[in-house]
Amino acid sequence: MNTRSGRGITIRLAGEADKQAIQHLDGLARGGDVGRNALIDEAVASHRCLVAESRDVVGYVVMAPRHFFGRDFVELLVVHNDHRRRGVGRALLRAGVSRAGTSRVFSSTNESNAAMRSLFTAEGWTFSGRLDGLDEGDPEVVYFVDQQGIAPRPVQERHASSRAQRPLPTRNRGQEHNHAS
């Protein structure tokens, strides 16, 4: 996957060479959170992680196939502070959804995360519900989107280690899609 947004950002499949950069931009991983680092390692190894890069990796998204009641789930979306509100999160979210193998994709965020909730709304995601009890005093809010709600465009794959381009294998009923803005 090699997708260019209108803002000079390339979205591509993360490779082993990206793990250190991903972990550095993620506060929990950088702080040594074992669970977050294991999630990143597994997501990169299983080709479930996409990165956004300008000159450096500035964000990433992790997809979890059929993780939420048999539906694909956007598990994690992280954008470096200096690159927020510049379309990076939008490009990553769209690219992640484009690789989904289910027609409906779910995600969630804490109620306090106004920026992510705003992104879901701007991208046409539908509020699905609220989960109390996960983070005390900060409920988890769940959203979903149907893939046909976002216009598809062809994509190419490029691994960080090889920089070679080849078609991106997708699980979208045999079609390749890209949704970077």
PDB file of C-alpha atoms in Angstrom:
ATOM      1  CA  MET A   1       0.000   0.000   0.000  1.00  0.00           C
ATOM      2  CA  ASN A   2       1.477   3.289  -1.001  1.00  0.00           C
ATOM      3  CA  THR A   3      -1.026   6.085  -0.797  1.00  0.00           C
ATOM      4  CA  ARG A   4      -0.302   9.773  -0.924  1.00  0.00           C
ATOM      5  CA  SER A   5      -2.600  12.317   0.673  1.00  0.00           C
ATOM      6  CA  GLY A   6      -2.830  15.868  -0.592  1.00  0.00           C
ATOM      7  CA  ARG A   7      -0.626  16.977   2.310  1.00  0.00           C
ATOM      8  CA  GLY A   8       2.549  15.074   1.466  1.00  0.00           C
ATOM      9  CA  ILE A   9       1.734  12.112   3.696  1.00  0.00           C
ATOM     10  CA  THR A  10       2.289   8.549   2.474  1.00  0.00           C
ATOM     11  CA  ILE A  11       0.236   5.719   3.992  1.00  0.00           C
ATOM     12  CA  ARG A  12       1.787   2.280   3.684  1.00  0.00           C
ATOM     13  CA  LEU A  13       1.947  -1.117   5.330  1.00  0.00           C
ATOM     14  CA  ALA A  14       4.290  -1.072   8.331  1.00  0.00           C
ATOM     15  CA  GLY A  15       7.385  -3.237   8.191  1.00  0.00           C
ATOM     16  CA  GLU A  16       9.814  -4.489  10.806  1.00  0.00           C
ATOM     17  CA  ALA A  17      11.985  -1.434  10.151  1.00  0.00           C
ATOM     18  CA  ASP A  18       9.119   0.818  11.339  1.00  0.00           C
ATOM     19  CA  LYS A  19       8.599  -0.726  14.782  1.00  0.00           C
ATOM     20  CA  GLN A  20      11.073   1.513  16.607  1.00  0.00           C
ATOM     21  CA  ALA A  21       9.572   4.675  15.066  1.00  0.00           C
ATOM     22  CA  ILE A  22       6.036   3.500  15.899  1.00  0.00           C
ATOM     23  CA  GLN A  23       7.007   2.753  19.481  1.00  0.00           C
ATOM     24  CA  HIS A  24       8.749   6.111  19.810  1.00  0.00           C
ATOM     25  CA  LEU A  25       5.698   8.132  18.740  1.00  0.00           C
ATOM     26  CA  ASP A  26       3.316   6.149  20.967  1.00  0.00           C
ATOM     27  CA  GLY A  27       3.496   7.413  24.556  1.00  0.00           C
ATOM     28  CA  LEU A  28       2.513   4.095  26.142  1.00  0.00           C
ATOM     29  CA  ALA A  29       4.977   2.081  24.056  1.00  0.00           C
ATOM     30  CA  ARG A  30       7.726   4.636  24.595  1.00  0.00           C
ATOM     31  CA  GLY A  31       7.051   4.416  28.338  1.00  0.00           C
ATOM     32  CA  GLY A  32       7.683   0.673  28.255  1.00  0.00           C
ATOM     33  CA  ASP A  33       4.082  -0.597  28.371  1.00  0.00           C
ATOM     34  CA  VAL A  34       4.570  -4.313  27.691  1.00  0.00           C
ATOM     35  CA  GLY A  35       1.042  -4.829  26.370  1.00  0.00           C
ATOM     36  CA  ARG A  36       1.244  -1.932  23.901  1.00  0.00           C
ATOM     37  CA  ASN A  37       4.655  -3.016  22.630  1.00  0.00           C
ATOM     38  CA  ALA A  38       3.410  -6.587  22.183  1.00  0.00           C
ATOM     39  CA  LEU A  39       0.353  -5.294  20.276  1.00  0.00           C
ATOM     40  CA  ILE A  40       2.604  -3.259  17.954  1.00  0.00           C
ATOM     41  CA  ASP A  41       4.972  -6.214  17.387  1.00  0.00           C
ATOM     42  CA  GLU A  42       2.091  -8.568  16.576  1.00  0.00           C
ATOM     43  CA  ALA A  43       0.254  -6.041  14.381  1.00  0.00           C
ATOM     44  CA  VAL A  44       3.349  -5.340  12.286  1.00  0.00           C
ATOM     45  CA  ALA A  45       4.197  -9.053  11.975  1.00  0.00           C
ATOM     46  CA  SER A  46       0.645  -9.924  10.905  1.00  0.00           C
ATOM     47  CA  HIS A  47       0.350  -7.003   8.424  1.00  0.00           C
ATOM     48  CA  ARG A  48      -2.431  -5.282  10.413  1.00  0.00           C
ATOM     49  CA  CYS A  49      -0.555  -2.013  10.905  1.00  0.00           C
ATOM     50  CA  LEU A  50      -0.349   0.906   8.502  1.00  0.00           C
ATOM     51  CA  VAL A  51       1.922   3.904   8.988  1.00  0.00           C
ATOM     52  CA  ALA A  52       1.706   7.492   7.844  1.00  0.00           C
ATOM     53  CA  GLU A  53       4.997   9.069   6.944  1.00  0.00           C
ATOM     54  CA  SER A  54       6.162  12.462   5.879  1.00  0.00           C
ATOM     55  CA  ARG A  55       9.922  12.248   6.233  1.00  0.00           C
ATOM     56  CA  ASP A  56       9.443  10.128   9.355  1.00  0.00           C
ATOM     57  CA  VAL A  57       6.629   7.964  10.676  1.00  0.00           C
ATOM     58  CA  VAL A  58       4.066  10.436  12.031  1.00  0.00           C
ATOM     59  CA  GLY A  59       1.169   8.090  12.816  1.00  0.00           C
ATOM     60  CA  TYR A  60      -0.153   4.577  12.638  1.00  0.00           C
ATOM     61  CA  VAL A  61      -3.362   2.573  12.659  1.00  0.00           C
ATOM     62  CA  VAL A  62      -3.907  -1.036  13.766  1.00  0.00           C
ATOM     63  CA  MET A  63      -6.806  -3.065  12.411  1.00  0.00           C
ATOM     64  CA  ALA A  64      -8.262  -6.118  14.160  1.00  0.00           C
ATOM     65  CA  PRO A  65     -10.018  -8.424  11.670  1.00  0.00           C
ATOM     66  CA  ARG A  66     -13.361  -9.793  12.881  1.00  0.00           C
ATOM     67  CA  HIS A  67     -12.478  -8.703  16.414  1.00  0.00           C
ATOM     68  CA  PHE A  68     -15.766  -7.059  17.390  1.00  0.00           C
ATOM     69  CA  PHE A  69     -18.727  -9.448  17.165  1.00  0.00           C
ATOM     70  CA  GLY A  70     -17.381 -10.790  13.876  1.00  0.00           C
ATOM     71  CA  ARG A  71     -16.736  -7.334  12.446  1.00  0.00           C
ATOM     72  CA  ASP A  72     -13.410  -5.651  11.742  1.00  0.00           C
ATOM     73  CA  PHE A  73     -12.317  -3.124  14.341  1.00  0.00           C
ATOM     74  CA  VAL A  74      -9.998  -0.117  14.210  1.00  0.00           C
ATOM     75  CA  GLU A  75      -8.039  -1.063  17.310  1.00  0.00           C
ATOM     76  CA  LEU A  76      -5.631   1.823  17.577  1.00  0.00           C
ATOM     77  CA  LEU A  77      -5.004   5.132  15.823  1.00  0.00           C
ATOM     78  CA  VAL A  78      -2.070   7.269  16.961  1.00  0.00           C
ATOM     79  CA  VAL A  79      -0.814  10.512  15.410  1.00  0.00           C
ATOM     80  CA  HIS A  80       2.230  12.462  16.587  1.00  0.00           C
ATOM     81  CA  ASN A  81       1.228  15.678  18.388  1.00  0.00           C
ATOM     82  CA  ASP A  82       2.969  17.886  15.805  1.00  0.00           C
ATOM     83  CA  HIS A  83       0.934  16.334  12.973  1.00  0.00           C
ATOM     84  CA  ARG A  84      -2.551  16.406  14.463  1.00  0.00           C
ATOM     85  CA  ARG A  85      -5.354  18.351  12.756  1.00  0.00           C
ATOM     86  CA  ARG A  86      -3.530  18.020   9.407  1.00  0.00           C
ATOM     87  CA  GLY A  87      -5.400  15.086   7.849  1.00  0.00           C
ATOM     88  CA  VAL A  88      -3.055  12.331   9.037  1.00  0.00           C
ATOM     89  CA  GLY A  89      -5.630  10.659  11.286  1.00  0.00           C
ATOM     90  CA  ARG A  90      -8.263  10.918   8.554  1.00  0.00           C
ATOM     91  CA  ALA A  91      -5.932   9.337   5.992  1.00  0.00           C
ATOM     92  CA  LEU A  92      -5.005   6.508   8.373  1.00  0.00           C
ATOM     93  CA  LEU A  93      -8.619   5.866   9.350  1.00  0.00           C
ATOM     94  CA  ARG A  94      -9.717   5.718   5.717  1.00  0.00           C
ATOM     95  CA  ALA A  95      -6.816   3.475   4.728  1.00  0.00           C
ATOM     96  CA  GLY A  96      -7.543   1.109   7.613  1.00  0.00           C
ATOM     97  CA  VAL A  97     -11.217   0.867   6.726  1.00  0.00           C
ATOM     98  CA  SER A  98     -10.290   0.264   3.091  1.00  0.00           C
ATOM     99  CA  ARG A  99      -8.472  -2.936   4.102  1.00  0.00           C
ATOM    100  CA  ALA A 100     -11.351  -4.277   6.187  1.00  0.00           C
ATOM    101  CA  GLY A 101     -12.809  -7.644   5.324  1.00  0.00           C
ATOM    102  CA  THR A 102     -16.269  -6.834   6.658  1.00  0.00           C
ATOM    103  CA  SER A 103     -18.664  -4.311   5.174  1.00  0.00           C
ATOM    104  CA  ARG A 104     -19.265  -2.716   8.571  1.00  0.00           C
ATOM    105  CA  VAL A 105     -16.269  -1.605  10.644  1.00  0.00           C
ATOM    106  CA  PHE A 106     -16.340  -0.629  14.313  1.00  0.00           C
ATOM    107  CA  SER A 107     -14.064   1.409  16.554  1.00  0.00           C
ATOM    108  CA  SER A 108     -14.216   3.102  19.922  1.00  0.00           C
ATOM    109  CA  THR A 109     -12.610   5.861  21.930  1.00  0.00           C
ATOM    110  CA  ASN A 110     -12.916   7.374  25.356  1.00  0.00           C
ATOM    111  CA  GLU A 111     -15.698   9.911  25.714  1.00  0.00           C
ATOM    112  CA  SER A 112     -13.049  12.471  26.718  1.00  0.00           C
ATOM    113  CA  ASN A 113     -11.256  12.114  23.346  1.00  0.00           C
ATOM    114  CA  ALA A 114     -13.024  14.973  21.561  1.00  0.00           C
ATOM    115  CA  ALA A 115     -10.610  14.934  18.610  1.00  0.00           C
ATOM    116  CA  MET A 116     -11.307  11.267  17.782  1.00  0.00           C
ATOM    117  CA  ARG A 117     -15.036  11.653  18.271  1.00  0.00           C
ATOM    118  CA  SER A 118     -14.942  14.655  15.939  1.00  0.00           C
ATOM    119  CA  LEU A 119     -13.025  12.625  13.341  1.00  0.00           C
ATOM    120  CA  PHE A 120     -15.598   9.816  13.497  1.00  0.00           C
ATOM    121  CA  THR A 121     -18.413  12.330  12.997  1.00  0.00           C
ATOM    122  CA  ALA A 122     -16.632  14.130  10.134  1.00  0.00           C
ATOM    123  CA  GLU A 123     -16.006  10.804   8.393  1.00  0.00           C
ATOM    124  CA  GLY A 124     -19.647   9.741   8.616  1.00  0.00           C
ATOM    125  CA  TRP A 125     -19.304   7.123  11.366  1.00  0.00           C
ATOM    126  CA  THR A 126     -22.446   6.362  13.350  1.00  0.00           C
ATOM    127  CA  PHE A 127     -22.582   6.390  17.143  1.00  0.00           C
ATOM    128  CA  SER A 128     -23.389   2.849  18.284  1.00  0.00           C
ATOM    129  CA  GLY A 129     -23.299   2.964  22.064  1.00  0.00           C
ATOM    130  CA  ARG A 130     -21.475   3.639  25.283  1.00  0.00           C
ATOM    131  CA  LEU A 131     -19.622   1.255  27.595  1.00  0.00           C
ATOM    132  CA  ASP A 132     -19.231   2.191  31.227  1.00  0.00           C
ATOM    133  CA  GLY A 133     -16.752   0.615  33.607  1.00  0.00           C
ATOM    134  CA  LEU A 134     -13.654   0.271  31.409  1.00  0.00           C
ATOM    135  CA  ASP A 135     -11.904   3.510  32.380  1.00  0.00           C
ATOM    136  CA  GLU A 136     -13.426   4.851  35.578  1.00  0.00           C
ATOM    137  CA  GLY A 137     -15.195   8.146  34.907  1.00  0.00           C
ATOM    138  CA  ASP A 138     -14.429   8.113  31.158  1.00  0.00           C
ATOM    139  CA  PRO A 139     -16.850   5.843  29.261  1.00  0.00           C
ATOM    140  CA  GLU A 140     -15.870   4.176  26.003  1.00  0.00           C
ATOM    141  CA  VAL A 141     -17.997   5.301  23.056  1.00  0.00           C
ATOM    142  CA  VAL A 142     -18.450   2.945  20.112  1.00  0.00           C
ATOM    143  CA  TYR A 143     -18.913   3.943  16.458  1.00  0.00           C
ATOM    144  CA  PHE A 144     -19.328   2.106  13.165  1.00  0.00           C
ATOM    145  CA  VAL A 145     -19.113   2.884   9.463  1.00  0.00           C
ATOM    146  CA  ASP A 146     -20.242   0.995   6.389  1.00  0.00           C
ATOM    147  CA  GLN A 147     -17.496   0.769   3.780  1.00  0.00           C
ATOM    148  CA  GLN A 148     -19.720   1.906   0.931  1.00  0.00           C
ATOM    149  CA  GLY A 149     -19.938   5.280   2.700  1.00  0.00           C
ATOM    150  CA  ILE A 150     -16.364   6.121   1.638  1.00  0.00           C
ATOM    151  CA  ALA A 151     -15.305   6.457  -2.001  1.00  0.00           C
ATOM    152  CA  PRO A 152     -12.745   3.759  -2.978  1.00  0.00           C
ATOM    153  CA  ARG A 153      -9.550   4.379  -4.983  1.00  0.00           C
ATOM    154  CA  PRO A 154      -6.822   1.865  -6.011  1.00  0.00           C
ATOM    155  CA  VAL A 155      -3.740   1.477  -3.793  1.00  0.00           C
ATOM    156  CA  GLN A 156      -0.275  -0.050  -3.957  1.00  0.00           C
ATOM    157  CA  GLU A 157       1.715  -1.703  -1.173  1.00  0.00           C
ATOM    158  CA  ARG A 158       5.217  -0.666  -0.189  1.00  0.00           C
ATOM    159  CA  HIS A 159       7.091  -2.195   2.744  1.00  0.00           C
ATOM    160  CA  ALA A 160       9.581   0.027   4.546  1.00  0.00           C
ATOM    161  CA  SER A 161      12.296  -2.602   4.242  1.00  0.00           C
ATOM    162  CA  SER A 162      12.009  -3.225   0.501  1.00  0.00           C
ATOM    163  CA  ARG A 163      10.461  -0.018  -0.883  1.00  0.00           C
ATOM    164  CA  ALA A 164       9.242  -2.249  -3.723  1.00  0.00           C
ATOM    165  CA  GLN A 165       5.739  -1.647  -5.009  1.00  0.00           C
ATOM    166  CA  ARG A 166       3.243  -4.420  -5.588  1.00  0.00           C
ATOM    167  CA  PRO A 167      -0.542  -4.763  -5.416  1.00  0.00           C
ATOM    168  CA  LEU A 168      -1.996  -4.650  -1.911  1.00  0.00           C
ATOM    169  CA  PRO A 169      -3.770  -7.850  -0.894  1.00  0.00           C
ATOM    170  CA  THR A 170      -7.155  -6.835   0.422  1.00  0.00           C
ATOM    171  CA  ARG A 171     -10.005  -8.651   2.058  1.00  0.00           C
ATOM    172  CA  ASN A 172     -12.635  -6.383   0.474  1.00  0.00           C
ATOM    173  CA  ARG A 173     -14.529  -8.908  -1.543  1.00  0.00           C
ATOM    174  CA  GLY A 174     -11.672  -8.999  -4.071  1.00  0.00           C
ATOM    175  CA  GLN A 175     -11.466  -5.233  -4.608  1.00  0.00           C
ATOM    176  CA  GLU A 176      -8.591  -2.911  -3.748  1.00  0.00           C
ATOM    177  CA  HIS A 177      -9.513   0.363  -2.064  1.00  0.00           C
ATOM    178  CA  ASN A 178      -7.873   3.463  -0.711  1.00  0.00           C
ATOM    179  CA  HIS A 179      -9.486   6.261   1.192  1.00  0.00           C
ATOM    180  CA  ALA A 180      -6.681   8.693   1.963  1.00  0.00           C
ATOM    181  CA  SER A 181      -7.721  12.318   1.671  1.00  0.00           C
TER     182      SER A 181
END
